[in-house]
Short mmCIF file of C-alpha atoms and ligand atoms in Angstrom, two decimals:
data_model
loop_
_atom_site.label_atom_id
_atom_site.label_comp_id
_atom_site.label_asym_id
_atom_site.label_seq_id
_atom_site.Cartn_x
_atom_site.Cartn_y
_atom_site.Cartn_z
CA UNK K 895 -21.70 -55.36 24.66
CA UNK K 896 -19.00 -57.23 26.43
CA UNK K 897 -16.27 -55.04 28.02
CA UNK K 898 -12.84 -55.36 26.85
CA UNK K 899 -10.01 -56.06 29.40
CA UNK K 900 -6.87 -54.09 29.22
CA UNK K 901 -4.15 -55.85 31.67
CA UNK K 902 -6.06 -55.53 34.56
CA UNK K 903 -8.50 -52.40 33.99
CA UNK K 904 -11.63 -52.90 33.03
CA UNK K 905 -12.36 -50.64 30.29
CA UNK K 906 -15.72 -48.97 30.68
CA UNK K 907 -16.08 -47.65 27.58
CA UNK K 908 -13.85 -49.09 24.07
CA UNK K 909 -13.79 -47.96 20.39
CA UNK K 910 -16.16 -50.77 19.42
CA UNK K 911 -18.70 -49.40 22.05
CA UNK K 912 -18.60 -45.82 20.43
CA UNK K 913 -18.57 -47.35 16.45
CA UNK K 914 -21.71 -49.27 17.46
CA UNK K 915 -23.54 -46.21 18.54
CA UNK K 916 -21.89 -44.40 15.81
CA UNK K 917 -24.25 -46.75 13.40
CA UNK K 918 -26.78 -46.74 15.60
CA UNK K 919 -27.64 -43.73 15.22
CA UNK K 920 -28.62 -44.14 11.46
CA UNK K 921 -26.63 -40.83 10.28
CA UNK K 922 -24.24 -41.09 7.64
CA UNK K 923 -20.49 -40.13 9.64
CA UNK K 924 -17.17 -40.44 7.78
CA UNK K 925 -15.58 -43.34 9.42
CA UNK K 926 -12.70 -43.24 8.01
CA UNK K 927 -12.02 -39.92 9.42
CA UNK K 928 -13.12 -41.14 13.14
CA UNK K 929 -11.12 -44.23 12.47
CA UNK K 930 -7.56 -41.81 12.28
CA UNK K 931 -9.25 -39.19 14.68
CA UNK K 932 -9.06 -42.15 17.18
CA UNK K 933 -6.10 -44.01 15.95
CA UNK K 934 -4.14 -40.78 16.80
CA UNK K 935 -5.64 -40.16 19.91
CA UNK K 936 -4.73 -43.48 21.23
CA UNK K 937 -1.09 -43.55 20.06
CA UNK K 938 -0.66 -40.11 21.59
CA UNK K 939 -2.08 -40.50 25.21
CA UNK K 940 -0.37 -43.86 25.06
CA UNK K 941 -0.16 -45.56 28.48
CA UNK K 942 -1.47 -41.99 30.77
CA UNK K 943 -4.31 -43.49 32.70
CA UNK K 944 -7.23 -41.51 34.42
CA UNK K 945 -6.65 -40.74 38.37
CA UNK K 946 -9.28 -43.27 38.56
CA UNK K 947 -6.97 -46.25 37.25
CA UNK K 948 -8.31 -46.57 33.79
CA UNK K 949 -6.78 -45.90 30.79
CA UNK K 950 -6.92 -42.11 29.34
CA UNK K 951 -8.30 -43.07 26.20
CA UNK K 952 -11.83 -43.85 27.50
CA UNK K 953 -12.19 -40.05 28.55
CA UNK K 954 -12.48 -39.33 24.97
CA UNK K 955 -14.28 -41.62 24.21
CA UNK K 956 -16.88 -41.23 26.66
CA UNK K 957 -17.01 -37.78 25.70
CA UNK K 958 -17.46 -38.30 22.17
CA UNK K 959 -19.87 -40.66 22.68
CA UNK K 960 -21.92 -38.54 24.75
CA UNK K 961 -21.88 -36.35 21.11
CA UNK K 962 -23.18 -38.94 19.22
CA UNK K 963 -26.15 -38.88 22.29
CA UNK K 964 -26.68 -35.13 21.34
CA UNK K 965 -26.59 -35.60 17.51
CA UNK K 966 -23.45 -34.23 16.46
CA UNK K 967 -21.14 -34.52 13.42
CA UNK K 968 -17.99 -36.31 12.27
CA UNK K 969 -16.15 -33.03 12.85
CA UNK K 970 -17.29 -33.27 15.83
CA UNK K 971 -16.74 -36.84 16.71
CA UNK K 972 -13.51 -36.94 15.53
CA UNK K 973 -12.24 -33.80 17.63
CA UNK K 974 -13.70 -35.10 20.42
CA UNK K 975 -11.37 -38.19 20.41
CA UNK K 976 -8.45 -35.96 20.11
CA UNK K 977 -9.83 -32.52 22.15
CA UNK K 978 -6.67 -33.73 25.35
CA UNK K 979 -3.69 -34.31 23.04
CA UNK K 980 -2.85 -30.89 22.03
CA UNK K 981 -3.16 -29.82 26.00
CA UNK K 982 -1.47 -33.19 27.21
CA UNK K 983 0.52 -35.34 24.83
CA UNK K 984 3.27 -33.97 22.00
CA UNK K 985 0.89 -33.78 19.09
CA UNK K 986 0.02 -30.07 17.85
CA UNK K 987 -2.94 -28.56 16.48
CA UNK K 988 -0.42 -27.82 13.77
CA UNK K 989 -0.67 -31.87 13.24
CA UNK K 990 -4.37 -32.10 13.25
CA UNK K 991 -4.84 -29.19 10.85
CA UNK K 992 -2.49 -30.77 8.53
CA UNK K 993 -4.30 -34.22 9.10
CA UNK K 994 -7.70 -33.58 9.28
CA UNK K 995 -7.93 -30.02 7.61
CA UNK K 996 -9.05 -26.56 9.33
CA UNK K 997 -12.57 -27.19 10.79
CA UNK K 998 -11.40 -30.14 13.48
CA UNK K 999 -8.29 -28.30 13.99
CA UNK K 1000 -10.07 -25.23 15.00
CA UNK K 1001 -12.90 -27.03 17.36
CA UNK K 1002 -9.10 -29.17 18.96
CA UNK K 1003 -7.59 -25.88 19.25
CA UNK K 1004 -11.13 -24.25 20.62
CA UNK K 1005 -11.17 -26.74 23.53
CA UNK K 1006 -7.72 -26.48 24.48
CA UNK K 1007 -8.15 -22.90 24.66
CA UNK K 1008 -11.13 -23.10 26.88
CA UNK K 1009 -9.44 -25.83 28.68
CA UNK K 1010 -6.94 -23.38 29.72
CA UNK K 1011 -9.09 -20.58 30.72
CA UNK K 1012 -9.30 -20.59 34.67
CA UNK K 1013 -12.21 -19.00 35.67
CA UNK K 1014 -11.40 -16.92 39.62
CA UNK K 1015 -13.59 -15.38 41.56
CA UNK K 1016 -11.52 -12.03 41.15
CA UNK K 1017 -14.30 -10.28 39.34
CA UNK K 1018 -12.17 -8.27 36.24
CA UNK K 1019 -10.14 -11.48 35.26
CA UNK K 1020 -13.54 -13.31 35.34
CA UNK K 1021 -15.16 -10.43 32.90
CA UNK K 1022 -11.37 -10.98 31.00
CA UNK K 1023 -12.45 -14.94 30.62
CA UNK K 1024 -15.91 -14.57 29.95
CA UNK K 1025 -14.52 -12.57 27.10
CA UNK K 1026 -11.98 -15.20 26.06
CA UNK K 1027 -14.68 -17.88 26.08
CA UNK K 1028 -17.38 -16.17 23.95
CA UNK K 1029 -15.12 -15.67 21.25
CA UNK K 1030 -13.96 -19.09 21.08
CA UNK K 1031 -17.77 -20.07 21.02
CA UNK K 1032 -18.49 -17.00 18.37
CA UNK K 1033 -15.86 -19.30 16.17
CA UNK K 1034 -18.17 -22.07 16.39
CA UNK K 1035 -20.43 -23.31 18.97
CA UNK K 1036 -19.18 -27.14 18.39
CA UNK K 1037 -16.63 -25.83 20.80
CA UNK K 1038 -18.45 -24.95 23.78
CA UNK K 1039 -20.72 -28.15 22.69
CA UNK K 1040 -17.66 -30.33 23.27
CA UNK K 1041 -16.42 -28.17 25.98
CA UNK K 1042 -19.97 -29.14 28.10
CA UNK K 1043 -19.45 -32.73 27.33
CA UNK K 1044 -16.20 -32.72 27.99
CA UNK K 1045 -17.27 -31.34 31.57
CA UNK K 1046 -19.95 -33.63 31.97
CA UNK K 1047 -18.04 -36.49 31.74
CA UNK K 1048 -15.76 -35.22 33.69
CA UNK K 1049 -17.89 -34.27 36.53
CA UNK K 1050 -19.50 -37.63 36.30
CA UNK K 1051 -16.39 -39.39 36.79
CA UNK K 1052 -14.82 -36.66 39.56
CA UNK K 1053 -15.28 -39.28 42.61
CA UNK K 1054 -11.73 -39.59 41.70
CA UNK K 1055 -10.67 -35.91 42.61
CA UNK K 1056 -8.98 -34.62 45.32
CA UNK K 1057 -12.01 -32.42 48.17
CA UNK K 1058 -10.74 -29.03 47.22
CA UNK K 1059 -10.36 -30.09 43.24
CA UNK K 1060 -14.14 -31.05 43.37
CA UNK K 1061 -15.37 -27.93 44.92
CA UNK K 1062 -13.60 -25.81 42.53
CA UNK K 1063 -14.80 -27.48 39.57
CA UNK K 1064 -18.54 -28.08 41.30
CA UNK K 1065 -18.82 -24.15 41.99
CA UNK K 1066 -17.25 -23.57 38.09
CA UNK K 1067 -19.47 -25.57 36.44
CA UNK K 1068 -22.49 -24.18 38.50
CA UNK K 1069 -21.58 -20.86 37.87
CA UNK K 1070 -20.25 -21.24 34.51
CA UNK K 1071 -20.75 -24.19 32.45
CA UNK K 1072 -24.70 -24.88 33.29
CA UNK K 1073 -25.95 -21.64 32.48
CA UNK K 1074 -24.39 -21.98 28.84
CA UNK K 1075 -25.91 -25.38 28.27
CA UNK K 1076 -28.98 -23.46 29.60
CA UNK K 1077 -28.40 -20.72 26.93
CA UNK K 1078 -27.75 -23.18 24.36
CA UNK K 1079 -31.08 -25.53 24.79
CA UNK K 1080 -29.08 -28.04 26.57
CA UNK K 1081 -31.66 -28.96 29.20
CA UNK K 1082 -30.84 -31.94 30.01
CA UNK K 1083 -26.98 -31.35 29.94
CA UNK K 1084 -27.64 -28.40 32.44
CA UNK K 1085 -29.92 -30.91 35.08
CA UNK K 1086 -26.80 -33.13 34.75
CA UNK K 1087 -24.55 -30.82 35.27
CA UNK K 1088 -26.25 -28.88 38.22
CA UNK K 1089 -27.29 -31.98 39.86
CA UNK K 1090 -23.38 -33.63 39.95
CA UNK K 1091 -22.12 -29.88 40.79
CA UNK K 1092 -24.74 -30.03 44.24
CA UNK K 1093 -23.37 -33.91 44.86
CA UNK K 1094 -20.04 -32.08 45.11
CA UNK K 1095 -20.99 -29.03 46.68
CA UNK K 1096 -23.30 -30.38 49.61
CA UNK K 1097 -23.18 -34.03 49.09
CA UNK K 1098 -25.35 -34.19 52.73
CA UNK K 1099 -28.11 -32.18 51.02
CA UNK K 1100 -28.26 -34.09 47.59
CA UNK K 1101 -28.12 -37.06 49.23
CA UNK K 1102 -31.49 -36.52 51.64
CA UNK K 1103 -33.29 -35.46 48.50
CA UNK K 1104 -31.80 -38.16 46.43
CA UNK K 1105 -33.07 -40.66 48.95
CA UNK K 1106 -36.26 -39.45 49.21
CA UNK K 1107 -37.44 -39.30 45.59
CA UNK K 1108 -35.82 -43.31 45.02
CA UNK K 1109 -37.91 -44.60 48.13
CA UNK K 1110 -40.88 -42.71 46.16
CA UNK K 1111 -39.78 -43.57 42.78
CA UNK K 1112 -42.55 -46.22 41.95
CA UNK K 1113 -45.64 -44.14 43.06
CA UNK K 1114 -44.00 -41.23 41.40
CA UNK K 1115 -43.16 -43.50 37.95
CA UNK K 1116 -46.93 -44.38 38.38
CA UNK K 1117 -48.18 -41.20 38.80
CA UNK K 1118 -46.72 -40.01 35.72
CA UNK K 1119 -47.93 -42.53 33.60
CA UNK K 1120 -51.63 -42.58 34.75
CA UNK K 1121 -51.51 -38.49 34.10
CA UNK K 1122 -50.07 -38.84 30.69
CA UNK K 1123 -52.56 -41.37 30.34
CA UNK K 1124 -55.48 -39.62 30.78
CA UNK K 1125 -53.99 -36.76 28.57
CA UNK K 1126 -53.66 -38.48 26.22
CA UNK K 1127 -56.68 -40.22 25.92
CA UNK K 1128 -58.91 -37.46 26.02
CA UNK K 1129 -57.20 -35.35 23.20
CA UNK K 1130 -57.40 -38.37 21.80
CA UNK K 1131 -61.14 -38.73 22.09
CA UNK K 1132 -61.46 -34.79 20.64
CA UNK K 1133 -59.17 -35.26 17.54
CA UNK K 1134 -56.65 -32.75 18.77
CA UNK K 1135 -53.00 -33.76 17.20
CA UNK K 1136 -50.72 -33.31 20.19
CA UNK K 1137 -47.35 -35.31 21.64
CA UNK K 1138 -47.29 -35.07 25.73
CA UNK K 1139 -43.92 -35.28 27.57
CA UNK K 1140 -43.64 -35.39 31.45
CA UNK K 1141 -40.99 -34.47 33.50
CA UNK K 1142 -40.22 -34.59 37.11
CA UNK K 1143 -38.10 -31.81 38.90
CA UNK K 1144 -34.53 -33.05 39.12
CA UNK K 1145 -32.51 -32.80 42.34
CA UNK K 1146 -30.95 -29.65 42.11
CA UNK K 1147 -34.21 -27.92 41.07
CA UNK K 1148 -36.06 -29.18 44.26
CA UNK K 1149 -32.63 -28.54 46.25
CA UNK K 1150 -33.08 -24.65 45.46
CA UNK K 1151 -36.63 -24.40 45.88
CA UNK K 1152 -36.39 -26.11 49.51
CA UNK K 1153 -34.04 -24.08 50.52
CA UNK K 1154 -34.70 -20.78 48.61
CA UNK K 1155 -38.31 -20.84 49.71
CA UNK K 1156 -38.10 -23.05 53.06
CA UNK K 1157 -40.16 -25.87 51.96
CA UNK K 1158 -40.20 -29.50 52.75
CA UNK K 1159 -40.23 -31.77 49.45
CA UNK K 1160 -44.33 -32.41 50.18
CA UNK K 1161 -44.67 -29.15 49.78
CA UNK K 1162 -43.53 -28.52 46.11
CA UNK K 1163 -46.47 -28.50 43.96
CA UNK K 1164 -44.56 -28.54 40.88
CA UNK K 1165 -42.51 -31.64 41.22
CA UNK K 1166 -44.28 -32.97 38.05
CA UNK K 1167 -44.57 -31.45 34.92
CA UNK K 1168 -46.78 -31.96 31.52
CA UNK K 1169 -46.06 -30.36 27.70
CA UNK K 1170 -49.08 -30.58 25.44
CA UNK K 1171 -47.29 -29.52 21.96
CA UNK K 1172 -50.48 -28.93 19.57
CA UNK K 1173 -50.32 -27.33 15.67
CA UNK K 1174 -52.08 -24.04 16.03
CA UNK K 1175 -52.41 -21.64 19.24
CA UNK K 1176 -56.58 -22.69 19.17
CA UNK K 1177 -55.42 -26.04 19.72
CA UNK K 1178 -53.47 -24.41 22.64
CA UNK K 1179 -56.48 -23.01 24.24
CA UNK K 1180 -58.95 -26.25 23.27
CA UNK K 1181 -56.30 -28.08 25.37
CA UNK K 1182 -56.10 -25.72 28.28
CA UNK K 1183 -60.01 -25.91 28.48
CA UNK K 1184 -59.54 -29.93 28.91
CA UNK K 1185 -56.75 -29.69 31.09
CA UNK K 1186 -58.98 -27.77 33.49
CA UNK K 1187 -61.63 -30.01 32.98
CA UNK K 1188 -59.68 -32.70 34.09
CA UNK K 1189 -57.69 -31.35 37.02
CA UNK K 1190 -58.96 -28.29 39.25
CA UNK K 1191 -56.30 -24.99 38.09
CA UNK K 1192 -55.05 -23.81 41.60
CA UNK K 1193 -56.09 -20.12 41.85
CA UNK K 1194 -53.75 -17.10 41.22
CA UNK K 1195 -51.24 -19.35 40.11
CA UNK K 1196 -51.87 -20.00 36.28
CA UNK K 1197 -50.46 -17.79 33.57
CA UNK K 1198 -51.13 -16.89 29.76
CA UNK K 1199 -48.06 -16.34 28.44
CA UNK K 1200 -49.54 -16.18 24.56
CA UNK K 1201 -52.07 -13.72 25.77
CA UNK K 1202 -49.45 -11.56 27.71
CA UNK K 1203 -46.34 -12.64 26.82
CA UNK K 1204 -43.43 -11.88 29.37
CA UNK K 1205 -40.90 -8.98 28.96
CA UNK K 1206 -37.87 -10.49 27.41
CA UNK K 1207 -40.45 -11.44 24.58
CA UNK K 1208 -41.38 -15.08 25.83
CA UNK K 1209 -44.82 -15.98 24.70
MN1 LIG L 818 -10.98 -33.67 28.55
#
């Protein structure tokens, strides 16, 4: 889709963008409600523009589009658009409650409340906030959902930010916001997340890894797909129902390892990953046998976590 000019700011995001993936999507959202969600939101933050030039509006939208990514509701949506103008522009939650009833104006209110937590490194007012912030998530988690998207977004987009401004949010949403989306089954919000935290946070180190993997990136894309491949095929050929994803270790993953463990990026065996998801837990084992039938299992380092299942009740 085209992008829309606004005087001389490209927009990089509009409405039109987010209502297309909006239907897209196939689920059944109340549009008239995201119609006045945004309608609002645009009259409120008005002409404020971003620190990078653009108009404020596409934060929001950005954000709430990254919802639609994850699956989320109209509520959802809707306070999304609007989760900045309680904290920034004249309108009250007061408003919203009385506009779009109690559920949106408690996930607006939620967000502004987070928003306004600042997290130190003074170790009683963090246990204070950490307080604070579960019992704004205990209301309902489509807080903290919107909370991590609003944070992604704006960690994608925090070029724009003054050195120490990055840093401080880098190191927050290391230590704060990545191990929620963690917690919460976020995966890939948390790689995201962790990966634009270490571009902030040692921007030399991300980019010698980052570098690395792109001049590698067709063997590697290769790789993959021969592997998954051959999977496939073979569970294939034995009548075993199965899906196979791959994945490949993101930056900030390798990042630690090299540097936790002192290892050069040839020597991290687990750069690649497979999941075989089968129907019954003899599947699981008929599939392990032709695993190791196909590639050699490196000694000492395999594990049977539905034989022995870990501590904390993993199996
Ligand atoms: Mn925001």
């Amino acid at each position: 889709m085209e992008n829309t000019q606004t005087g001389d700011v490209k927009m990089p995001i509009t409405y039109e963008d987010l209502k297309q993936s909006l239907v897209d999507s196939g689920r059944p959202y109340d549009f008239d409600m995201i119609d006045r969600a945004y309608a609002l939101a645009e009259k409120a933050h008005g002409g404020q523009r971003r620190r990078s030039g653009e108009p404020y509006i596409c934060h929001p939208l950005s954000v709430a589009s990254i919802l639609v990514e994850l699956g989320m509701d109209s509520e959802s949506i809707a306070a999304a658009l609007m989760h900045d103008v309680a904290e920034d522009t004249p309108v009250t939650v007061a408003e919203i409650k009385q506009k779009f009833g109690p559920d949106v104006a408690l996930l607006v209110d939620g967000v502004t409340k987070l928003t306004q937590i600042k997290f130190s490194n003074v170790e009683d007012r963090q246990a204070e906030n950490l307080r604070k912030m579960l019992l704004a998530m205990s209301q309902d988690v489509r807080v903290m959902i919107i909370k991590l998207c609003d944070r992604l977004h704006n960690m994608r987009t925090g070029d724009a930010w003054p050195e120490q401004k990055r840093r401080d949010k880098a190191l927050e949403t290391m230590e704060v916001y990545a191990p929620i989306a963690h917690r919460l089954g976020m995966q890939r919000i948390k790689w995201e997340l962790e990966d634009l935290s270490l571009k902030y946070l040692d921007p030399i180190g991300y980019d010698e890894i980052v570098s690395k993997l792109d001049a590698k990136r067709q063997e590697y894309e290769d790789f993959m797909r021969r592997t998954q491949d051959q999977i496939d095929q073979r569970l294939n050929d034995l009548n075993i129902q199965h899906i196979v994803y791959g994945r490949m270790k993101h930056p900030y993953s390798i990042y630690w390892k090299m540097f936790n463990q002192n290892k050069s990026l040839d020597e991290i065996f687990d750069l690649f990953a497979f999941r075989v998801i089968v129907n019954t837990v003899g599947d699981c084992y008929n599939v392990l046998g032709v695993i190791h039938d196909l590639y050699k299992p490196i000694l000492g380092r395999f594990k049977d976590y539905i034989g022995t299942p870990k501590p904390n009740g993993y199996q």
